[in-house]
Short mmCIF file of C-alpha atoms and ligand atoms in Angstrom, two decimals:
data_model
loop_
_atom_site.label_atom_id
_atom_site.label_comp_id
_atom_site.label_asym_id
_atom_site.label_seq_id
_atom_site.Cartn_x
_atom_site.Cartn_y
_atom_site.Cartn_z
CA MET A 1 7.18 15.35 9.12
CA THR A 2 6.42 19.06 9.27
CA ARG A 3 2.89 20.07 10.07
CA ARG A 4 1.61 23.47 9.06
CA PRO A 5 -0.25 25.72 11.44
CA ALA A 6 -3.89 26.28 10.72
CA VAL A 7 -4.51 28.90 8.08
CA LEU A 8 -7.99 30.30 7.89
CA MET A 9 -8.81 31.59 4.46
CA ALA A 10 -10.84 34.76 4.54
CA THR A 11 -14.08 33.96 2.81
CA THR A 12 -17.40 34.40 4.52
CA VAL A 13 -19.91 31.61 4.29
CA LEU A 14 -23.51 32.54 4.84
CA VAL A 15 -24.74 29.09 5.77
CA GLY A 16 -27.91 30.52 7.28
CA LEU A 17 -29.12 31.70 3.87
CA VAL A 18 -28.78 28.33 2.21
CA PRO A 19 -31.99 26.32 1.88
CA ALA A 20 -30.14 22.97 1.67
CA THR A 21 -30.29 22.69 5.46
CA ALA A 22 -34.03 22.21 5.36
CA ASN A 23 -33.78 19.69 2.51
CA ALA A 24 -31.31 17.56 4.42
CA GLU A 25 -33.64 17.34 7.37
CA GLU A 26 -36.65 16.53 5.24
CA GLU A 27 -34.80 13.59 3.71
CA GLY A 28 -34.16 12.09 7.13
CA GLY A 29 -30.39 12.58 7.05
CA GLY A 30 -30.46 14.87 10.07
CA PRO A 31 -29.19 18.45 10.01
CA PRO A 32 -25.82 18.93 8.30
CA SER A 33 -22.85 18.52 10.62
CA PRO A 34 -19.08 18.32 10.10
CA GLY A 35 -17.67 14.95 9.04
CA ALA A 36 -15.35 13.34 11.59
CA PRO A 37 -11.63 14.18 11.27
CA GLY A 38 -10.77 10.45 11.35
CA ILE A 39 -12.34 7.33 9.85
CA GLY A 40 -12.18 5.53 13.20
CA ASP A 41 -8.87 3.65 13.20
CA PRO A 42 -7.82 3.13 16.84
CA TYR A 43 -4.10 3.25 15.93
CA TYR A 44 -4.30 6.34 13.74
CA PRO A 45 -7.27 8.43 14.91
CA LEU A 46 -6.78 11.16 12.28
CA ASP A 47 -6.25 8.85 9.29
CA GLY A 48 -9.10 8.95 6.85
CA ASN A 49 -12.21 11.01 7.55
CA GLY A 50 -15.90 10.56 8.28
CA GLY A 51 -19.00 11.54 6.31
CA TYR A 52 -18.14 10.59 2.74
CA ASP A 53 -16.76 7.88 0.44
CA VAL A 54 -14.34 8.65 -2.35
CA GLU A 55 -15.17 7.03 -5.70
CA HIS A 56 -12.32 8.41 -7.78
CA TYR A 57 -9.14 10.47 -7.60
CA ASP A 58 -7.91 12.24 -10.70
CA LEU A 59 -4.40 13.57 -10.12
CA ASP A 60 -3.15 15.94 -12.79
CA LEU A 61 0.36 16.79 -11.64
CA ARG A 62 3.74 18.10 -12.71
CA TYR A 63 7.04 17.26 -11.04
CA ASP A 64 10.16 19.27 -11.65
CA PRO A 65 13.30 17.41 -10.46
CA GLY A 66 15.21 20.71 -10.77
CA THR A 67 13.23 22.30 -7.94
CA ASP A 68 11.64 19.21 -6.32
CA VAL A 69 8.29 20.98 -6.69
CA LEU A 70 5.12 18.97 -7.26
CA SER A 71 2.17 20.99 -8.55
CA GLY A 72 -1.22 20.52 -10.12
CA THR A 73 -4.76 19.59 -9.26
CA ALA A 74 -6.45 16.72 -7.48
CA THR A 75 -10.06 16.14 -8.49
CA ILE A 76 -11.90 14.00 -5.97
CA GLU A 77 -15.29 12.48 -6.71
CA ALA A 78 -17.05 11.44 -3.55
CA GLU A 79 -20.46 10.71 -2.09
CA ALA A 80 -21.71 12.12 1.20
CA THR A 81 -22.69 9.42 3.71
CA GLN A 82 -24.29 12.03 5.99
CA ALA A 83 -25.50 15.58 5.56
CA LEU A 84 -22.24 17.55 5.68
CA SER A 85 -21.70 21.15 6.75
CA ALA A 86 -17.93 20.55 6.39
CA PHE A 87 -15.58 17.63 5.77
CA ASN A 88 -11.90 16.85 6.06
CA LEU A 89 -9.26 15.60 3.66
CA ASP A 90 -5.88 14.35 4.86
CA PHE A 91 -3.18 16.59 3.41
CA VAL A 92 0.25 17.40 4.82
CA GLY A 93 2.43 20.38 3.82
CA LEU A 94 2.09 21.66 0.22
CA ASP A 95 0.32 24.95 -0.41
CA VAL A 96 -3.29 25.04 -1.54
CA SER A 97 -4.01 27.90 -3.95
CA GLU A 98 -7.58 27.09 -4.93
CA LEU A 99 -10.30 24.78 -3.69
CA THR A 100 -13.76 24.23 -5.11
CA VAL A 101 -16.66 21.95 -4.24
CA ASP A 102 -19.05 21.27 -7.12
CA GLY A 103 -17.38 24.08 -9.02
CA ARG A 104 -17.91 26.75 -6.35
CA PRO A 105 -15.16 28.19 -4.17
CA ALA A 106 -15.08 26.64 -0.71
CA THR A 107 -13.36 27.87 2.43
CA TYR A 108 -10.79 25.74 4.20
CA THR A 109 -8.58 25.60 7.26
CA ARG A 110 -5.53 23.44 7.91
CA ALA A 111 -4.16 21.89 11.09
CA GLU A 112 -2.42 18.63 12.04
CA GLY A 113 -2.46 17.15 8.56
CA GLU A 114 -6.20 17.83 8.26
CA LEU A 115 -7.60 20.03 5.51
CA THR A 116 -11.09 21.05 6.66
CA VAL A 117 -13.34 22.13 3.81
CA THR A 118 -16.53 24.11 4.24
CA PRO A 119 -18.55 24.11 1.03
CA GLU A 120 -20.62 27.14 0.16
CA ARG A 121 -23.74 25.03 0.77
CA PRO A 122 -24.03 21.97 2.98
CA LEU A 123 -24.03 18.65 1.15
CA ARG A 124 -27.06 16.40 1.40
CA GLU A 125 -26.63 12.80 2.44
CA GLU A 126 -25.98 10.64 -0.67
CA HIS A 127 -25.08 13.74 -2.67
CA ALA A 128 -22.30 12.98 -5.17
CA PHE A 129 -19.85 15.87 -5.08
CA GLU A 130 -16.60 16.90 -6.68
CA VAL A 131 -13.70 18.59 -4.90
CA VAL A 132 -10.92 20.22 -6.90
CA VAL A 133 -7.76 21.14 -4.99
CA THR A 134 -5.03 23.11 -6.76
CA TYR A 135 -1.72 22.88 -4.93
CA SER A 136 2.05 22.97 -5.12
CA GLY A 137 5.16 22.59 -3.00
CA VAL A 138 8.04 20.29 -2.16
CA PRO A 139 6.61 17.09 -0.66
CA ALA A 140 8.25 16.14 2.64
CA THR A 141 10.04 12.79 2.85
CA ILE A 142 9.30 10.62 5.90
CA GLN A 143 12.46 9.57 7.80
CA ASP A 144 12.46 6.53 10.06
CA PRO A 145 15.54 5.39 12.01
CA LEU A 146 14.75 1.74 11.26
CA ILE A 147 13.71 1.80 7.62
CA GLY A 148 15.31 5.02 6.37
CA PRO A 149 13.44 7.23 3.93
CA SER A 150 9.88 6.54 2.81
CA GLY A 151 6.92 8.43 1.46
CA PHE A 152 7.77 10.96 -1.24
CA ILE A 153 11.51 10.45 -1.83
CA HIS A 154 13.43 12.97 -3.94
CA THR A 155 15.92 10.88 -5.94
CA ASP A 156 19.02 11.70 -7.99
CA ASP A 157 16.98 12.12 -11.16
CA GLY A 158 13.38 12.45 -10.00
CA ALA A 159 11.12 11.10 -7.27
CA LEU A 160 9.78 7.85 -5.86
CA VAL A 161 6.66 7.35 -3.70
CA ILE A 162 6.68 4.28 -1.43
CA GLY A 163 5.45 3.70 2.10
CA GLU A 164 2.69 2.85 4.56
CA PRO A 165 0.56 3.65 6.41
CA ASP A 166 0.70 7.48 6.05
CA VAL A 167 2.04 8.37 2.65
CA ALA A 168 -0.72 9.49 0.31
CA ALA A 169 -1.46 12.68 2.26
CA THR A 170 2.14 13.89 1.74
CA TRP A 171 1.51 14.31 -1.99
CA PHE A 172 -2.24 14.49 -2.63
CA PRO A 173 -5.34 15.34 -0.60
CA ALA A 174 -6.96 12.03 0.29
CA ASN A 175 -9.28 10.06 2.51
CA ASP A 176 -6.10 8.37 3.60
CA HIS A 177 -7.17 5.01 5.01
CA PRO A 178 -7.56 1.59 3.34
CA LEU A 179 -11.24 1.51 4.36
CA ASP A 180 -11.94 3.97 1.55
CA ALA A 181 -10.62 2.57 -1.73
CA ALA A 182 -11.17 4.43 -4.99
CA THR A 183 -10.14 4.30 -8.63
CA VAL A 184 -7.16 6.52 -9.45
CA ASP A 185 -5.94 8.25 -12.60
CA VAL A 186 -2.52 9.85 -12.44
CA ALA A 187 -1.27 12.16 -15.19
CA ILE A 188 2.28 13.21 -14.40
CA ALA A 189 4.15 15.81 -16.44
CA VAL A 190 7.95 15.51 -16.30
CA PRO A 191 10.75 17.17 -18.26
CA GLU A 192 11.05 15.63 -21.72
CA GLY A 193 13.48 12.70 -21.63
CA LEU A 194 12.30 11.45 -18.23
CA GLU A 195 9.64 8.84 -17.53
CA GLY A 196 6.71 9.15 -15.13
CA ILE A 197 5.32 5.86 -13.82
CA SER A 198 2.24 5.10 -11.72
CA ASN A 199 -0.32 2.33 -11.18
CA GLY A 200 -2.50 0.57 -13.74
CA ALA A 201 -2.32 1.03 -17.50
CA LEU A 202 -0.44 3.64 -19.50
CA GLU A 203 -3.08 5.40 -21.59
CA ASP A 204 -0.98 8.13 -23.16
CA ALA A 205 2.43 9.83 -23.19
CA ALA A 206 2.46 13.17 -25.00
CA THR A 207 5.16 15.84 -25.17
CA GLU A 208 4.49 19.54 -25.37
CA ASP A 209 6.77 22.50 -24.67
CA GLY A 210 9.51 20.27 -23.28
CA TRP A 211 7.27 18.37 -20.85
CA THR A 212 6.01 14.82 -21.32
CA THR A 213 2.72 13.94 -19.66
CA TRP A 214 2.38 10.26 -18.76
CA ALA A 215 -1.26 9.32 -18.20
CA TRP A 216 -1.97 6.21 -16.09
CA GLU A 217 -5.36 4.73 -15.33
CA ALA A 218 -6.00 2.22 -12.56
CA GLU A 219 -9.46 0.76 -13.09
CA GLU A 220 -9.74 -1.27 -9.89
CA PRO A 221 -10.28 0.70 -6.65
CA MET A 222 -7.24 0.94 -4.37
CA ALA A 223 -6.32 2.22 -0.92
CA PRO A 224 -4.64 5.66 -1.16
CA TYR A 225 -1.30 4.43 0.29
CA LEU A 226 -1.00 2.05 -2.66
CA VAL A 227 -0.84 4.87 -5.22
CA THR A 228 2.74 5.20 -6.41
CA LEU A 229 4.73 7.61 -8.53
CA ALA A 230 8.20 7.18 -9.98
CA VAL A 231 9.88 9.94 -11.94
CA GLY A 232 13.32 9.55 -13.47
CA GLU A 233 15.23 7.82 -16.23
CA PHE A 234 13.72 4.36 -16.51
CA GLU A 235 13.84 1.50 -18.93
CA VAL A 236 10.11 0.86 -19.37
CA SER A 237 8.98 -2.49 -20.76
CA GLU A 238 5.41 -3.24 -21.66
CA TYR A 239 4.20 -6.77 -22.39
CA GLU A 240 1.21 -9.04 -21.94
CA ALA A 241 1.01 -12.49 -20.39
CA ASP A 242 -2.02 -14.62 -19.49
CA GLY A 243 -4.37 -11.73 -20.17
CA ILE A 244 -2.54 -9.36 -17.80
CA ARG A 245 -0.81 -6.23 -19.11
CA PHE A 246 2.59 -5.58 -17.50
CA TRP A 247 4.64 -2.42 -17.24
CA ASP A 248 8.08 -2.72 -15.63
CA ALA A 249 10.24 0.31 -14.92
CA ILE A 250 13.92 -0.21 -14.11
CA ASP A 251 16.46 2.52 -13.47
CA LEU A 252 19.58 1.33 -15.32
CA ASP A 253 21.78 2.97 -12.65
CA THR A 254 20.46 0.55 -10.01
CA THR A 255 23.29 -0.85 -7.91
CA ALA A 256 23.40 -2.86 -4.68
CA VAL A 257 26.05 -4.24 -2.36
CA PRO A 258 26.56 -7.94 -3.09
CA PHE A 259 25.98 -10.42 -0.27
CA LEU A 260 29.23 -11.88 1.07
CA PRO A 261 29.57 -15.65 1.47
CA PRO A 262 30.31 -16.63 5.09
CA PRO A 263 34.07 -16.50 5.84
CA GLU A 264 35.95 -19.81 5.64
CA ASP A 265 38.10 -18.88 8.61
CA PRO A 266 35.90 -17.15 11.23
CA ALA A 267 39.05 -15.89 13.02
CA ALA A 268 40.37 -14.03 9.97
CA PRO A 269 39.91 -10.23 9.85
CA PRO A 270 36.68 -9.25 8.06
CA PRO A 271 37.13 -8.50 4.35
CA PRO A 272 36.57 -4.90 3.18
CA ALA A 273 32.94 -3.97 2.52
CA PRO A 274 32.10 -4.76 -1.11
CA GLU A 275 31.49 -1.93 -3.53
CA PRO A 276 27.99 -1.64 -4.96
CA VAL A 277 27.67 -3.30 -8.37
CA SER A 278 24.98 -3.05 -11.01
CA VAL A 279 22.08 -5.42 -10.30
CA VAL A 280 20.11 -4.49 -13.41
CA ASP A 281 20.43 -8.00 -14.87
CA GLN A 282 19.20 -9.55 -11.62
CA VAL A 283 16.27 -7.10 -11.54
CA ARG A 284 15.36 -7.97 -15.13
CA ALA A 285 15.59 -11.69 -14.37
CA ALA A 286 13.40 -11.46 -11.24
CA LEU A 287 10.75 -9.28 -12.91
CA ALA A 288 10.73 -11.63 -15.91
CA ARG A 289 9.37 -14.28 -13.52
CA GLN A 290 6.30 -12.19 -12.60
CA PRO A 291 3.93 -14.03 -14.99
CA GLU A 292 5.15 -17.38 -13.68
CA ILE A 293 4.83 -16.20 -10.06
CA ILE A 294 1.32 -14.85 -10.68
CA GLY A 295 0.45 -18.20 -12.26
CA PHE A 296 1.73 -20.02 -9.19
CA LEU A 297 -0.12 -17.72 -6.77
CA SER A 298 -3.34 -17.91 -8.83
CA GLY A 299 -3.20 -21.68 -8.46
CA VAL A 300 -3.31 -21.26 -4.68
CA PHE A 301 -5.31 -18.07 -4.07
CA GLY A 302 -7.62 -17.92 -7.10
CA PRO A 303 -7.53 -15.58 -10.13
CA TYR A 304 -5.21 -12.56 -10.08
CA PRO A 305 -7.51 -9.73 -8.94
CA PHE A 306 -6.35 -7.00 -11.36
CA SER A 307 -5.94 -6.37 -15.09
CA THR A 308 -2.41 -4.92 -14.95
CA SER A 309 0.84 -5.66 -13.16
CA GLY A 310 4.57 -4.97 -13.18
CA GLY A 311 7.28 -3.64 -10.91
CA ILE A 312 9.36 -0.52 -10.27
CA VAL A 313 13.02 -0.56 -9.27
CA ASP A 314 14.66 2.84 -8.85
CA ALA A 315 18.30 3.59 -8.06
CA VAL A 316 17.72 4.63 -4.44
CA PRO A 317 20.46 2.84 -2.46
CA GLU A 318 19.17 4.06 0.91
CA LEU A 319 15.72 2.48 0.36
CA ARG A 320 15.39 -0.61 2.55
CA PHE A 321 12.01 -2.14 1.83
CA ALA A 322 9.51 -3.01 -0.84
CA LEU A 323 5.83 -2.15 -1.03
CA GLU A 324 2.81 -3.81 -2.62
CA ASN A 325 1.66 -0.75 -4.59
CA GLN A 326 -1.46 -1.94 -6.37
CA THR A 327 -0.65 -3.51 -9.75
CA ARG A 328 2.89 -2.10 -9.55
CA PRO A 329 5.01 -2.91 -6.46
CA VAL A 330 8.16 -0.91 -5.77
CA TYR A 331 11.34 -2.75 -4.72
CA ALA A 332 14.52 -1.56 -2.98
CA PRO A 333 17.61 -2.42 -5.06
CA GLY A 334 19.21 -4.34 -2.18
CA PHE A 335 16.86 -7.32 -2.59
CA PHE A 336 18.39 -8.10 -5.98
CA ALA A 337 21.92 -8.63 -4.68
CA ASP A 338 20.82 -12.09 -3.51
CA PRO A 339 19.29 -14.56 -5.98
CA VAL A 340 16.84 -16.17 -3.53
CA LEU A 341 15.70 -12.85 -2.03
CA ALA A 342 15.30 -11.40 -5.53
CA ASP A 343 12.58 -13.88 -6.41
CA THR A 344 10.94 -14.17 -2.99
CA VAL A 345 10.44 -10.42 -2.57
CA VAL A 346 8.60 -10.44 -5.90
CA VAL A 347 6.50 -13.36 -4.65
CA HIS A 348 5.81 -11.43 -1.42
CA GLU A 349 4.67 -8.21 -3.10
CA LEU A 350 2.63 -10.05 -5.74
CA ALA A 351 0.94 -12.15 -3.02
CA HIS A 352 -0.08 -8.84 -1.42
CA GLN A 353 -2.10 -8.09 -4.56
CA TRP A 354 -4.56 -10.69 -3.23
CA TYR A 355 -3.94 -10.14 0.49
CA GLY A 356 -3.51 -6.46 1.30
CA ASP A 357 -4.59 -4.77 -1.92
CA SER A 358 -7.68 -6.59 -3.21
CA VAL A 359 -8.68 -7.86 0.24
CA ARG A 360 -7.68 -4.83 2.32
CA LEU A 361 -7.52 -3.89 5.97
CA ALA A 362 -10.51 -2.35 7.73
CA ALA A 363 -8.08 -1.14 10.43
CA TRP A 364 -4.28 -1.20 10.65
CA GLN A 365 -4.21 -3.51 13.66
CA HIS A 366 -5.10 -6.41 11.33
CA THR A 367 -1.87 -6.02 9.38
CA TRP A 368 -0.84 -9.64 10.08
CA LEU A 369 -3.58 -10.54 7.55
CA ASN A 370 -1.40 -8.78 4.95
CA GLU A 371 2.08 -9.73 6.08
CA GLY A 372 1.42 -13.23 7.42
CA PHE A 373 -0.21 -14.31 4.16
CA ALA A 374 2.40 -12.65 1.92
CA THR A 375 5.17 -14.33 3.94
CA TYR A 376 3.41 -17.68 3.79
CA ALA A 377 3.19 -17.28 0.01
CA GLU A 378 7.02 -16.99 0.03
CA TRP A 379 7.22 -20.26 1.96
CA LEU A 380 4.93 -22.03 -0.50
CA TRP A 381 7.03 -20.70 -3.39
CA LEU A 382 10.33 -21.74 -1.80
CA GLU A 383 8.87 -25.20 -1.21
CA GLN A 384 7.95 -25.69 -4.86
CA GLU A 385 11.34 -24.25 -5.90
CA GLY A 386 12.96 -26.96 -3.78
CA VAL A 387 14.76 -24.45 -1.50
CA ALA A 388 13.06 -25.29 1.82
CA THR A 389 9.71 -26.67 2.94
CA ALA A 390 7.17 -24.52 4.77
CA GLN A 391 7.66 -26.84 7.74
CA GLU A 392 11.42 -26.16 7.72
CA GLN A 393 10.80 -22.41 7.70
CA PHE A 394 8.38 -22.82 10.59
CA ASP A 395 10.78 -25.02 12.59
CA ALA A 396 13.75 -22.69 12.10
CA ILE A 397 11.82 -19.72 13.50
CA TYR A 398 10.11 -21.75 16.22
CA THR A 399 13.44 -22.87 17.65
CA GLY A 400 15.61 -19.91 16.65
CA ALA A 401 13.59 -16.76 17.39
CA PRO A 402 14.66 -14.75 20.47
CA PRO A 403 12.29 -14.23 23.45
CA GLU A 404 11.28 -10.69 22.36
CA PHE A 405 9.95 -12.14 19.12
CA TRP A 406 7.26 -14.03 21.04
CA GLN A 407 6.14 -10.97 22.99
CA VAL A 408 4.60 -9.29 19.94
CA VAL A 409 0.82 -9.80 19.97
CA ILE A 410 0.46 -9.88 16.20
CA GLY A 411 -3.35 -9.65 16.21
CA ASP A 412 -3.06 -6.25 17.94
CA PRO A 413 0.63 -5.22 17.82
CA GLY A 414 0.15 -1.48 18.41
CA PRO A 415 1.29 1.16 15.90
CA GLY A 416 4.93 0.88 17.01
CA ALA A 417 5.14 -2.81 16.08
CA LEU A 418 2.95 -2.74 12.99
CA PHE A 419 5.78 -3.98 10.78
CA ASP A 420 7.73 -5.93 13.40
CA ILE A 421 9.32 -9.04 11.92
CA ALA A 422 7.01 -11.06 14.21
CA VAL A 423 3.96 -9.76 12.31
CA TYR A 424 5.49 -11.33 9.19
CA PHE A 425 6.99 -14.56 10.56
CA ARG A 426 4.61 -15.38 13.38
CA GLY A 427 1.81 -14.42 10.99
CA ALA A 428 3.05 -17.00 8.48
CA MET A 429 3.47 -19.51 11.32
CA ALA A 430 -0.16 -18.93 12.35
CA VAL A 431 -1.23 -19.64 8.76
CA HIS A 432 0.96 -22.76 8.68
CA THR A 433 -0.48 -23.99 11.98
CA LEU A 434 -3.99 -23.50 10.64
CA ARG A 435 -2.99 -25.71 7.71
CA GLN A 436 -1.65 -28.40 10.05
CA VAL A 437 -4.78 -28.35 12.17
CA VAL A 438 -7.47 -28.31 9.46
CA GLY A 439 -5.60 -30.28 6.77
CA ASP A 440 -4.68 -29.28 3.22
CA THR A 441 -8.14 -29.59 1.67
CA ALA A 442 -9.88 -27.25 4.10
CA PHE A 443 -6.83 -24.98 4.32
CA PHE A 444 -6.53 -24.27 0.59
CA GLN A 445 -10.28 -23.81 0.42
CA ILE A 446 -10.05 -21.22 3.22
CA VAL A 447 -7.25 -19.15 1.65
CA GLU A 448 -8.88 -19.12 -1.77
CA GLU A 449 -12.33 -18.36 -0.40
CA TRP A 450 -10.84 -15.53 1.70
CA ALA A 451 -9.28 -13.95 -1.41
CA THR A 452 -12.23 -14.44 -3.76
CA SER A 453 -15.27 -13.91 -1.53
CA ARG A 454 -13.79 -10.73 0.01
CA ALA A 455 -12.12 -9.33 -3.12
CA GLY A 456 -12.33 -5.54 -3.13
CA GLU A 457 -13.52 -5.42 0.48
CA ALA A 458 -12.07 -4.25 3.79
CA VAL A 459 -11.67 -7.02 6.38
CA THR A 460 -10.83 -7.80 10.00
CA THR A 461 -9.13 -10.67 11.83
CA ASP A 462 -12.48 -11.75 13.31
CA GLU A 463 -13.91 -12.13 9.83
CA PHE A 464 -11.01 -14.34 8.82
CA THR A 465 -11.24 -16.59 11.86
CA ALA A 466 -15.01 -16.90 11.37
CA LEU A 467 -14.52 -17.97 7.75
CA ALA A 468 -11.81 -20.47 8.74
CA GLU A 469 -14.08 -22.00 11.41
CA GLU A 470 -17.00 -22.17 9.01
CA LEU A 471 -15.05 -23.91 6.25
CA ALA A 472 -13.14 -26.18 8.63
CA GLY A 473 -16.40 -27.02 10.39
CA ARG A 474 -14.86 -26.68 13.84
CA ASP A 475 -13.99 -24.27 16.59
CA LEU A 476 -10.50 -22.76 16.20
CA ASP A 477 -10.51 -20.35 19.13
CA ASP A 478 -7.56 -21.90 20.94
CA LEU A 479 -5.38 -21.84 17.84
CA PHE A 480 -6.05 -18.18 17.00
CA GLN A 481 -5.89 -17.11 20.63
CA ALA A 482 -2.46 -18.72 21.04
CA TRP A 483 -0.99 -17.55 17.73
CA LEU A 484 -2.50 -14.07 17.40
CA PHE A 485 -3.30 -12.78 20.87
CA THR A 486 -0.87 -14.31 23.38
CA PRO A 487 2.52 -12.68 24.13
CA GLU A 488 4.39 -15.96 24.40
CA ARG A 489 5.53 -18.81 22.20
CA PRO A 490 2.56 -21.10 21.51
CA ALA A 491 2.95 -24.75 22.45
CA LEU A 492 3.15 -27.16 19.52
CA GLY A 493 -0.09 -29.13 19.10
N1 LIG B 501 4.19 -3.93 3.43
C1 LIG B 501 5.57 -3.82 3.04
C2 LIG B 501 6.01 -5.21 2.68
O1 LIG B 501 5.95 -6.08 3.45
C3 LIG B 501 6.50 -3.33 4.09
C4 LIG B 501 6.38 -1.92 4.50
C5 LIG B 501 7.39 -1.59 5.55
N2 LIG B 501 7.04 -0.35 6.15
C6 LIG B 501 7.48 0.03 7.33
N3 LIG B 501 7.05 1.17 7.78
N4 LIG B 501 8.29 -0.71 8.02
O2 LIG B 501 6.31 -5.51 1.59
ZN1 ZN B 502 4.54 -7.37 3.07
#
């Protein structure tokens, strides 16, 4: 990712002449000082920022696939949590042409993905303020040797935003950490004939001068990394089921390489690699099961936490993962080349709507709370589909995983192992072991209570283990210590 050098804009701020300083002190907030450049995540010290809470992002953008340029304004409504002389937004690349705070020009500097804003007057603690950033540029795509492209991906016919943890700041100025969730409206103007998809509900699509503006509104607060954008030629279907409004967007050019059956004669030369084939029918079939899957998950975890849903599948063959974008997950085409994976990846991303999106992480080290639960949801689904029991999944990994697998301390894996397969599988095994130890009645009470009592909140591993102990009515230290914090294979109880 390219980082821009600091650019100091030449505007003089006469802070000394502004009476707000005295007001801030009188109100007991202390003298104004700069907000911290990070929200306090030990893994990602510069992610998020201190001193304010965002309530709402309004992104009014235009994307031109001909030039790859994204341009427009981000309006950020926030509240100061301290008296602020300056504050940061996370924002990488892209040129800022104008920046105001409460309608007045503000000065700003940029360095290391941090946009530091100095308002004309300091902001009092609890002051609700509005930042408007006008910007444009070609968003940089994140490249990872293991997972390929992520973040803002420029596709054959448009763009696709998918990734975690650091994605939002590559295309809009944000308090880019799940601790600060906010409601989001995205209006995306694209050349007439293309679709622009984002989270939540489609409120409007209007064409003027050859550009169609698609206006999306997400009414439930979300972490910035969960905001998505897909621009291109999509088949968009809108429907309603069980009181939830769905929007699915499928690129009809979506192809994937079919999975080969194992060879009958292992000594024979390997067959030629199969050509990619259209998987559009498989995508339609898997997404058609979303209402049924949400029904199944609601039975286990409690009511679906949002008012809208749906999925996005774009023809990006090099994409190798899926993401739980709030109300509208994005899936790599490759999942749909296999009938079992096609359904289970949808189960996984929809389970994240409860665990990851609604109940979100207070710090990235707790990511097993997202991935372990979403993976366990897959196991529960496969059990009721008659494919394999949760116990069989557990046993296969317990006996089959290589030694390195057991070295990952999933309760604190470090940023390099945040999405290690152990965080997923050992996480699900920890959940399964909890079920074995406390029994089904207490277990299903714990998972539902976790989703419903902490809906919309940021959580930690300690809070989960405390809730489990409370509802099970017993000490579970040994279990969690062995499964979450010990770099070896736990003994079976
Ligand atoms: N949370 C996503 C999922 O499990 C996976 C994201 C993978 N990201 C990565 N950097 N490896 O559905
Ligand atoms: Zn996941």
